[in-house]
Amino acid sequence: MIRRSVRRLRTFVAGLSLRWKIAALPAAGAALVALAIGVLIHQARSAQVAGTAREAAVAELYRVRQLYELTGRVDPRDTGAALDAADLPPALAADARGGNRNTYLDLSGPDPAVWAARPVGDHVLSVRLPLGAQRAEIRELDRNLVVWGALVVALAALGGTAVASRLSRQLRTAAATARRISDGELDARISGRPDGPPGTSGKDEVAELSAAVNTMAASLQRRIEAEQRFTADVAHELRTPLTGLQTAAELLPPGRPTELVRGRVAVLRTLTEDLLEVARLDSDTEVPDLVVRPLGTLVASATARLGCPFAGPGGPDTYVTTDVRRLERIVTHLVANARRHGADPVEVRVEGPRLVVRDHGPGFPPALLVDGPQRFRTGAAERGRGTGLGLTIAFGQARAIGAEVELFNDPDDGGAVAVVTLPRAQPQDQPPED
């Protein structure tokens, strides 16, 4: 039972956020201190009351004994004095009959009192002093200790909550900024003072973490921008010699070697154009020309040029907001990727605002499904050779027009499935034709 309770407590504490854990620490510390101080004060006051009561009982017993020796009788009206009292505690009575003088204190019973007794001849002389007022005083002291202790714990909890809230807010801001950087927002930074550089709001550990995240983000941004510039520069530099090479290839006499040269030149030219397109998408400088068009009609036109079978929506066409040229680029790259790395038949269909491209090959590799498309990586040897730019361009064009791309493998018979979801629009949103 105890082990189970401890496990439940550990599970509960582990489920708390850092904010509540930090807030609980000063509250728990204050509670322990208040408890320790309260116990010490209670014990000290109880010992003081007990000592005073015993001294008072002994003094009263001495006075009663003197009166008894002078008068030969005991007056119990004021002091509760008696000879051989019936309610005398047995332990005290036995001690007195043994020839000793002693006291007995009881603060916990229904009628708190202190007794003092001593032998007088063959009798036991005793006095009894009530301690109801003293016990009420101790209980009042305990109540005050509890109230003030609770107040101290509450103040400590409030102070801890304030500190923990500030720390939690800073950590959540750092985590949110890190997620924004991970999502591609490379200029995201953790803000500091309004008049200072990012991440300089203090000199504590959180400020150091913020500065480290900002430094990491700035370094990452510089490296990625340098790689993007390098890609764009390489593509631009290759265009001129490739144009001359293509012109020279056209002048070669007909024959198998000429066909091989022209084929390799065409591949290089396509790769160069893809690199330029990737560079433009990375720069985020192009503005899409968004219009409202029926998705099925646009996809049917694109697949007809590609010579790919197309299954229409099977009902009223869905209007979407898109850039016609960019949507055609998405369809082209998805179909080309399915043909290059998958297996026939390659299916293209429209389901509402969703464009679905499916092949019957080995499917997307796990690394591609987890990390997304990576340029110059196809993810698996069984998917064939390639540059890995097709899916990269499709994702970039989709992002430019506000669409979302999902990649998964068909759970029934395998095969790679790419789904592009476009923003839905109403036909009346379509601008009039010129």
GROMACS .gro file of N, CA and C in nm, residues 16-157:
model
  426
   16LEU      N    1   0.346   1.702  -1.336
   16LEU     CA    2   0.335   1.847  -1.320
   16LEU      C    3   0.434   1.919  -1.411
   17SER      N    4   0.394   2.038  -1.450
   17SER     CA    5   0.484   2.120  -1.531
   17SER      C    6   0.594   2.177  -1.443
   18LEU      N    7   0.701   2.226  -1.508
   18LEU     CA    8   0.812   2.285  -1.434
   18LEU      C    9   0.765   2.404  -1.351
   19ARG      N   10   0.666   2.477  -1.403
   19ARG     CA   11   0.615   2.594  -1.331
   19ARG      C   12   0.562   2.555  -1.195
   20TRP      N   13   0.479   2.450  -1.190
   20TRP     CA   14   0.420   2.411  -1.062
   20TRP      C   15   0.522   2.343  -0.972
   21LYS      N   16   0.619   2.274  -1.031
   21LYS     CA   17   0.722   2.214  -0.948
   21LYS      C   18   0.804   2.322  -0.878
   22ILE      N   19   0.841   2.426  -0.952
   22ILE     CA   20   0.919   2.535  -0.892
   22ILE      C   21   0.836   2.609  -0.789
   23ALA      N   22   0.707   2.632  -0.819
   23ALA     CA   23   0.621   2.702  -0.725
   23ALA      C   24   0.601   2.621  -0.597
   24ALA      N   25   0.602   2.488  -0.609
   24ALA     CA   26   0.580   2.403  -0.491
   24ALA      C   27   0.700   2.400  -0.398
   25LEU      N   28   0.821   2.425  -0.451
   25LEU     CA   29   0.940   2.417  -0.368
   25LEU      C   30   0.940   2.517  -0.253
   26PRO      N   31   0.923   2.650  -0.279
   26PRO     CA   32   0.921   2.742  -0.165
   26PRO      C   33   0.803   2.718  -0.073
   27ALA      N   34   0.688   2.675  -0.129
   27ALA     CA   35   0.574   2.646  -0.043
   27ALA      C   36   0.603   2.529   0.049
   28ALA      N   37   0.666   2.422  -0.006
   28ALA     CA   38   0.700   2.307   0.077
   28ALA      C   39   0.805   2.346   0.182
   29GLY      N   40   0.905   2.425   0.141
   29GLY     CA   41   1.006   2.470   0.236
   29GLY      C   42   0.946   2.554   0.347
   30ALA      N   43   0.857   2.647   0.310
   30ALA     CA   44   0.793   2.731   0.412
   30ALA      C   45   0.705   2.647   0.504
   31ALA      N   46   0.637   2.544   0.447
   31ALA     CA   47   0.553   2.457   0.530
   31ALA      C   48   0.638   2.381   0.631
   32LEU      N   49   0.754   2.329   0.588
   32LEU     CA   50   0.841   2.256   0.680
   32LEU      C   51   0.894   2.348   0.789
   33VAL      N   52   0.935   2.469   0.752
   33VAL     CA   53   0.986   2.564   0.852
   33VAL      C   54   0.876   2.603   0.950
   34ALA      N   55   0.756   2.632   0.895
   34ALA     CA   56   0.645   2.671   0.982
   34ALA      C   57   0.608   2.556   1.077
   35LEU      N   58   0.610   2.433   1.023
   35LEU     CA   59   0.578   2.318   1.108
   35LEU      C   60   0.682   2.302   1.218
   36ALA      N   61   0.810   2.312   1.182
   36ALA     CA   62   0.915   2.297   1.283
   36ALA      C   63   0.906   2.406   1.389
   37ILE      N   64   0.886   2.531   1.347
   37ILE     CA   65   0.877   2.641   1.444
   37ILE      C   66   0.752   2.624   1.530
   38GLY      N   67   0.641   2.584   1.466
   38GLY     CA   68   0.518   2.564   1.543
   38GLY      C   69   0.532   2.456   1.648
   39VAL      N   70   0.597   2.344   1.612
   39VAL     CA   71   0.617   2.235   1.708
   39VAL      C   72   0.706   2.282   1.823
   40LEU      N   73   0.812   2.355   1.790
   40LEU     CA   74   0.903   2.404   1.895
   40LEU      C   75   0.830   2.500   1.990
   41ILE      N   76   0.752   2.592   1.932
   41ILE     CA   77   0.680   2.688   2.018
   41ILE      C   78   0.577   2.615   2.104
   42HIS      N   79   0.506   2.518   2.044
   42HIS     CA   80   0.407   2.442   2.119
   42HIS      C   81   0.473   2.367   2.234
   43GLN      N   82   0.583   2.299   2.206
   43GLN     CA   83   0.651   2.224   2.311
   43GLN      C   84   0.705   2.315   2.420
   44ALA      N   85   0.762   2.428   2.378
   44ALA     CA   86   0.818   2.521   2.478
   44ALA      C   87   0.708   2.578   2.568
   45ARG      N   88   0.595   2.618   2.505
   45ARG     CA   89   0.487   2.674   2.586
   45ARG      C   90   0.423   2.568   2.674
   46SER      N   91   0.409   2.446   2.622
   46SER     CA   92   0.351   2.339   2.703
   46SER      C   93   0.442   2.308   2.822
   47ALA      N   94   0.574   2.304   2.797
   47ALA     CA   95   0.667   2.279   2.908
   47ALA      C   96   0.661   2.391   3.011
   48GLN      N   97   0.648   2.516   2.963
   48GLN     CA   98   0.641   2.629   3.055
   48GLN      C   99   0.514   2.622   3.140
   49VAL      N  100   0.401   2.591   3.074
   49VAL     CA  101   0.275   2.579   3.148
   49VAL      C  102   0.283   2.465   3.248
   50ALA      N  103   0.341   2.351   3.206
   50ALA     CA  104   0.352   2.237   3.297
   50ALA      C  105   0.440   2.271   3.417
   51GLY      N  106   0.555   2.336   3.391
   51GLY     CA  107   0.643   2.371   3.501
   51GLY      C  108   0.578   2.468   3.598
   52THR      N  109   0.510   2.568   3.546
   52THR     CA  110   0.442   2.665   3.633
   52THR      C  111   0.332   2.598   3.713
   53ALA      N  112   0.255   2.509   3.648
   53ALA     CA  113   0.147   2.440   3.719
   53ALA      C  114   0.201   2.350   3.829
   54ARG      N  115   0.309   2.279   3.802
   54ARG     CA  116   0.365   2.192   3.906
   54ARG      C  117   0.416   2.275   4.025
   55GLU      N  118   0.482   2.387   3.996
   55GLU     CA  119   0.531   2.473   4.105
   55GLU      C  120   0.416   2.527   4.187
   56ALA      N  121   0.308   2.568   4.116
   56ALA     CA  122   0.192   2.620   4.189
   56ALA      C  123   0.129   2.511   4.275
   57ALA      N  124   0.122   2.388   4.220
   57ALA     CA  125   0.062   2.279   4.298
   57ALA      C  126   0.146   2.246   4.422
   58VAL      N  127   0.278   2.245   4.407
   58VAL     CA  128   0.367   2.216   4.520
   58VAL      C  129   0.354   2.326   4.626
   59ALA      N  130   0.351   2.452   4.581
   59ALA     CA  131   0.335   2.562   4.677
   59ALA      C  132   0.203   2.552   4.751
   60GLU      N  133   0.097   2.519   4.681
   60GLU     CA  134  -0.034   2.505   4.746
   60GLU      C  135  -0.035   2.388   4.843
   61LEU      N  136   0.031   2.277   4.801
   61LEU     CA  137   0.039   2.162   4.892
   61LEU      C  138   0.115   2.199   5.019
   62TYR      N  139   0.220   2.279   5.010
   62TYR     CA  140   0.296   2.322   5.128
   62TYR      C  141   0.207   2.406   5.220
   63ARG      N  142   0.126   2.497   5.159
   63ARG     CA  143   0.038   2.581   5.243
   63ARG      C  144  -0.069   2.497   5.311
   64VAL      N  145  -0.127   2.403   5.235
   64VAL     CA  146  -0.232   2.319   5.293
   64VAL      C  147  -0.176   2.232   5.406
   65ARG      N  148  -0.054   2.184   5.387
   65ARG     CA  149   0.008   2.101   5.493
   65ARG      C  150   0.028   2.181   5.620
   66GLN      N  151   0.071   2.309   5.608
   66GLN     CA  152   0.087   2.391   5.727
   66GLN      C  153  -0.045   2.413   5.800
   67LEU      N  154  -0.151   2.440   5.722
   67LEU     CA  155  -0.283   2.458   5.784
   67LEU      C  156  -0.329   2.329   5.850
   68TYR      N  157  -0.301   2.217   5.785
   68TYR     CA  158  -0.343   2.089   5.841
   68TYR      C  159  -0.272   2.061   5.972
   69GLU      N  160  -0.144   2.095   5.980
   69GLU     CA  161  -0.070   2.073   6.103
   69GLU      C  162  -0.117   2.165   6.215
   70LEU      N  163  -0.167   2.285   6.179
   70LEU     CA  164  -0.215   2.379   6.281
   70LEU      C  165  -0.356   2.347   6.325
   71THR      N  166  -0.442   2.309   6.227
   71THR     CA  167  -0.584   2.293   6.260
   71THR      C  168  -0.625   2.147   6.267
   72GLY      N  169  -0.549   2.060   6.209
   72GLY     CA  170  -0.584   1.919   6.208
   72GLY      C  171  -0.693   1.884   6.110
   73ARG      N  172  -0.723   1.972   6.018
   73ARG     CA  173  -0.826   1.944   5.916
   73ARG      C  174  -0.785   2.008   5.782
   74VAL      N  175  -0.856   1.969   5.677
   74VAL     CA  176  -0.829   2.017   5.541
   74VAL      C  177  -0.954   2.083   5.487
   75ASP      N  178  -0.940   2.205   5.438
   75ASP     CA  179  -1.053   2.276   5.377
   75ASP      C  180  -1.042   2.265   5.225
   76PRO      N  181  -1.125   2.183   5.161
   76PRO     CA  182  -1.112   2.161   5.016
   76PRO      C  183  -1.185   2.262   4.929
   77ARG      N  184  -1.243   2.367   4.988
   77ARG     CA  185  -1.328   2.456   4.908
   77ARG      C  186  -1.250   2.537   4.805
   78ASP      N  187  -1.131   2.583   4.840
   78ASP     CA  188  -1.057   2.669   4.748
   78ASP      C  189  -0.946   2.596   4.672
   79THR      N  190  -0.884   2.503   4.730
   79THR     CA  191  -0.766   2.444   4.670
   79THR      C  192  -0.786   2.304   4.616
   80GLY      N  193  -0.900   2.242   4.644
   80GLY     CA  194  -0.921   2.102   4.605
   80GLY      C  195  -0.835   2.010   4.686
   81ALA      N  196  -0.803   2.052   4.811
   81ALA     CA  197  -0.720   1.970   4.898
   81ALA      C  198  -0.806   1.859   4.959
   82ALA      N  199  -0.744   1.746   4.983
   82ALA     CA  200  -0.818   1.633   5.041
   82ALA      C  201  -0.721   1.534   5.099
   83LEU      N  202  -0.773   1.456   5.197
   83LEU     CA  203  -0.698   1.344   5.252
   83LEU      C  204  -0.749   1.217   5.187
   84ASP      N  205  -0.656   1.143   5.134
   84ASP     CA  206  -0.691   1.017   5.068
   84ASP      C  207  -0.802   1.039   4.964
   85ALA      N  208  -0.777   1.133   4.871
   85ALA     CA  209  -0.877   1.166   4.768
   85ALA      C  210  -0.905   1.043   4.682
   86ALA      N  211  -1.033   1.026   4.651
   86ALA     CA  212  -1.073   0.909   4.572
   86ALA      C  213  -1.028   0.920   4.426
   87ASP      N  214  -1.022   1.044   4.372
   87ASP     CA  215  -0.986   1.061   4.232
   87ASP      C  216  -0.837   1.085   4.211
   88LEU      N  217  -0.757   1.063   4.315
   88LEU     CA  218  -0.613   1.082   4.303
   88LEU      C  219  -0.558   0.977   4.207
   89PRO      N  220  -0.476   1.019   4.109
   89PRO     CA  221  -0.417   0.922   4.016
   89PRO      C  222  -0.344   0.812   4.091
   90PRO      N  223  -0.365   0.686   4.052
   90PRO     CA  224  -0.305   0.574   4.126
   90PRO      C  225  -0.152   0.582   4.134
   91ALA      N  226  -0.088   0.622   4.029
   91ALA     CA  227   0.058   0.629   4.032
   91ALA      C  228   0.106   0.730   4.134
   92LEU      N  229   0.037   0.845   4.142
   92LEU     CA  230   0.075   0.949   4.237
   92LEU      C  231   0.046   0.902   4.380
   93ALA      N  232  -0.067   0.834   4.399
   93ALA     CA  233  -0.102   0.784   4.533
   93ALA      C  234   0.000   0.681   4.581
   94ALA      N  235   0.039   0.590   4.493
   94ALA     CA  236   0.137   0.488   4.532
   94ALA      C  237   0.271   0.552   4.565
   95ASP      N  238   0.309   0.656   4.490
   95ASP     CA  239   0.436   0.724   4.517
   95ASP      C  240   0.431   0.795   4.652
   96ALA      N  241   0.318   0.854   4.685
   96ALA     CA  242   0.305   0.925   4.814
   96ALA      C  243   0.305   0.827   4.931
   97ARG      N  244   0.238   0.715   4.918
   97ARG     CA  245   0.238   0.616   5.025
   97ARG      C  246   0.377   0.557   5.044
   98GLY      N  247   0.459   0.568   4.943
   98GLY     CA  248   0.596   0.521   4.957
   98GLY      C  249   0.685   0.622   5.027
   99GLY      N  250   0.630   0.734   5.068
   99GLY     CA  251   0.706   0.834   5.142
   99GLY      C  252   0.763   0.945   5.058
  100ASN      N  253   0.716   0.963   4.934
  100ASN     CA  254   0.770   1.066   4.846
  100ASN      C  255   0.665   1.174   4.818
  101ARG      N  256   0.714   1.292   4.792
  101ARG     CA  257   0.626   1.400   4.746
  101ARG      C  258   0.644   1.412   4.594
  102ASN      N  259   0.534   1.421   4.522
  102ASN     CA  260   0.543   1.424   4.376
  102ASN      C  261   0.423   1.498   4.320
  103THR      N  262   0.428   1.518   4.188
  103THR     CA  263   0.316   1.585   4.118
  103THR      C  264   0.275   1.500   3.998
  104TYR      N  265   0.155   1.529   3.950
  104TYR     CA  266   0.102   1.458   3.833
  104TYR      C  267   0.024   1.559   3.749
  105LEU      N  268   0.056   1.564   3.619
  105LEU     CA  269  -0.005   1.663   3.529
  105LEU      C  270  -0.084   1.591   3.421
  106ASP      N  271  -0.204   1.640   3.392
  106ASP     CA  272  -0.288   1.584   3.284
  106ASP      C  273  -0.355   1.700   3.210
  107LEU      N  274  -0.307   1.725   3.084
  107LEU     CA  275  -0.366   1.830   3.001
  107LEU      C  276  -0.451   1.775   2.888
  108SER      N  277  -0.451   1.644   2.871
  108SER     CA  278  -0.521   1.584   2.757
  108SER      C  279  -0.659   1.531   2.791
  109GLY      N  280  -0.690   1.513   2.915
  109GLY     CA  281  -0.818   1.456   2.954
  109GLY      C  282  -0.932   1.555   2.941
  110PRO      N  283  -1.053   1.509   2.971
  110PRO     CA  284  -1.168   1.600   2.963
  110PRO      C  285  -1.167   1.709   3.069
  111ASP      N  286  -1.099   1.681   3.182
  111ASP     CA  287  -1.094   1.780   3.290
  111ASP      C  288  -0.947   1.798   3.329
  112PRO      N  289  -0.871   1.880   3.255
  112PRO     CA  290  -0.727   1.892   3.280
  112PRO      C  291  -0.699   1.949   3.419
  113ALA      N  292  -0.596   1.895   3.481
  113ALA     CA  293  -0.562   1.940   3.616
  113ALA      C  294  -0.420   1.895   3.649
  114VAL      N  295  -0.366   1.950   3.760
  114VAL     CA  296  -0.237   1.910   3.813
  114VAL      C  297  -0.257   1.873   3.960
  115TRP      N  298  -0.199   1.759   4.000
  115TRP     CA  299  -0.207   1.714   4.138
  115TRP      C  300  -0.068   1.720   4.202
  116ALA      N  301  -0.070   1.747   4.332
  116ALA     CA  302   0.051   1.735   4.414
  116ALA      C  303   0.013   1.658   4.540
  117ALA      N  304   0.093   1.564   4.581
  117ALA     CA  305   0.059   1.478   4.697
  117ALA      C  306   0.184   1.447   4.777
  118ARG      N  307   0.160   1.423   4.907
  118ARG     CA  308   0.269   1.383   4.996
  118ARG      C  309   0.208   1.306   5.113
  119PRO      N  310   0.288   1.223   5.181
  119PRO     CA  311   0.235   1.148   5.296
  119PRO      C  312   0.224   1.237   5.421
  120VAL      N  313   0.114   1.217   5.495
  120VAL     CA  314   0.094   1.285   5.624
  120VAL      C  315   0.048   1.178   5.722
  121GLY      N  316   0.138   1.129   5.800
  121GLY     CA  317   0.105   1.017   5.889
  121GLY      C  318   0.069   0.895   5.807
  122ASP      N  319  -0.050   0.842   5.838
  122ASP     CA  320  -0.097   0.726   5.763
  122ASP      C  321  -0.184   0.766   5.644
  123HIS      N  322  -0.191   0.892   5.614
  123HIS     CA  323  -0.278   0.942   5.507
  123HIS      C  324  -0.194   1.003   5.395
  124VAL      N  325  -0.264   1.031   5.282
  124VAL     CA  326  -0.203   1.100   5.168
  124VAL      C  327  -0.274   1.233   5.152
  125LEU      N  328  -0.197   1.340   5.171
  125LEU     CA  329  -0.252   1.475   5.153
  125LEU      C  330  -0.226   1.518   5.009
  126SER      N  331  -0.330   1.567   4.942
  126SER     CA  332  -0.316   1.607   4.802
  126SER      C  333  -0.394   1.733   4.774
  127VAL      N  334  -0.350   1.804   4.673
  127VAL     CA  335  -0.422   1.921   4.621
  127VAL      C  336  -0.440   1.902   4.470
  128ARG      N  337  -0.544   1.960   4.420
  128ARG     CA  338  -0.575   1.951   4.277
  128ARG      C  339  -0.607   2.091   4.225
  129LEU      N  340  -0.529   2.135   4.123
  129LEU     CA  341  -0.551   2.266   4.061
  129LEU      C  342  -0.601   2.245   3.919
  130PRO      N  343  -0.715   2.300   3.881
  130PRO     CA  344  -0.766   2.285   3.742
  130PRO      C  345  -0.679   2.364   3.644
  131LEU      N  346  -0.664   2.308   3.523
  131LEU     CA  347  -0.582   2.372   3.418
  131LEU      C  348  -0.662   2.396   3.290
  132GLY      N  349  -0.791   2.415   3.304
  132GLY     CA  350  -0.874   2.440   3.185
  132GLY      C  351  -0.833   2.567   3.111
  133ALA      N  352  -0.801   2.673   3.187
  133ALA     CA  353  -0.762   2.799   3.123
  133ALA      C  354  -0.629   2.784   3.050
  134GLN      N  355  -0.535   2.708   3.115
  134GLN     CA  356  -0.406   2.689   3.051
  134GLN      C  357  -0.419   2.607   2.922
  135ARG      N  358  -0.504   2.502   2.926
  135ARG     CA  359  -0.520   2.424   2.803
  135ARG      C  360  -0.587   2.506   2.695
  136ALA      N  361  -0.683   2.590   2.730
  136ALA     CA  362  -0.746   2.677   2.630
  136ALA      C  363  -0.644   2.773   2.571
  137GLU      N  364  -0.552   2.821   2.658
  137GLU     CA  365  -0.448   2.911   2.607
  137GLU      C  366  -0.357   2.839   2.507
  138ILE      N  367  -0.320   2.713   2.538
  138ILE     CA  368  -0.233   2.637   2.447
  138ILE      C  369  -0.305   2.611   2.316
  139ARG      N  370  -0.433   2.577   2.322
  139ARG     CA  371  -0.508   2.552   2.199
  139ARG      C  372  -0.522   2.679   2.116
  140GLU      N  373  -0.542   2.792   2.183
  140GLU     CA  374  -0.548   2.918   2.110
  140GLU      C  375  -0.413   2.949   2.044
  141LEU      N  376  -0.305   2.917   2.117
  141LEU     CA  377  -0.171   2.935   2.059
  141LEU      C  378  -0.153   2.846   1.937
  142ASP      N  379  -0.200   2.721   1.946
  142ASP     CA  380  -0.188   2.629   1.831
  142ASP      C  381  -0.266   2.680   1.711
  143ARG      N  382  -0.386   2.733   1.737
  143ARG     CA  383  -0.465   2.787   1.625
  143ARG      C  384  -0.395   2.905   1.561
  144ASN      N  385  -0.337   2.992   1.642
  144ASN     CA  386  -0.264   3.106   1.585
  144ASN      C  387  -0.143   3.060   1.505
  145LEU      N  388  -0.075   2.956   1.556
  145LEU     CA  389   0.041   2.904   1.483
  145LEU      C  390  -0.003   2.847   1.348
  146VAL      N  391  -0.116   2.776   1.347
  146VAL     CA  392  -0.165   2.719   1.221
  146VAL      C  393  -0.202   2.829   1.123
  147VAL      N  394  -0.274   2.932   1.173
  147VAL     CA  395  -0.316   3.042   1.084
  147VAL      C  396  -0.196   3.115   1.027
  148TRP      N  397  -0.102   3.152   1.115
  148TRP     CA  398   0.014   3.226   1.066
  148TRP      C  399   0.104   3.138   0.979
  149GLY      N  400   0.113   3.010   1.013
  149GLY     CA  401   0.189   2.919   0.928
  149GLY      C  402   0.128   2.906   0.790
  150ALA      N  403  -0.006   2.892   0.785
  150ALA     CA  404  -0.073   2.884   0.655
  150ALA      C  405  -0.053   3.012   0.575
  151LEU      N  406  -0.056   3.128   0.646
  151LEU     CA  407  -0.033   3.255   0.577
  151LEU      C  408   0.107   3.262   0.519
  152VAL      N  409   0.205   3.217   0.597
  152VAL     CA  410   0.344   3.217   0.547
  152VAL      C  411   0.359   3.124   0.427
  153VAL      N  412   0.296   3.005   0.435
  153VAL     CA  413   0.303   2.910   0.322
  153VAL      C  414   0.235   2.969   0.199
  154ALA      N  415   0.121   3.036   0.220
  154ALA     CA  416   0.051   3.097   0.106
  154ALA      C  417   0.136   3.206   0.042
  155LEU      N  418   0.199   3.289   0.125
  155LEU     CA  419   0.285   3.394   0.069
  155LEU      C  420   0.404   3.333  -0.005
  156ALA      N  421   0.462   3.228   0.052
  156ALA     CA  422   0.574   3.162  -0.016
  156ALA      C  423   0.527   3.100  -0.147
  157ALA      N  424   0.405   3.041  -0.147
  157ALA     CA  425   0.353   2.983  -0.270
  157ALA      C  426   0.328   3.090  -0.376
   0.00000   0.00000   0.00000
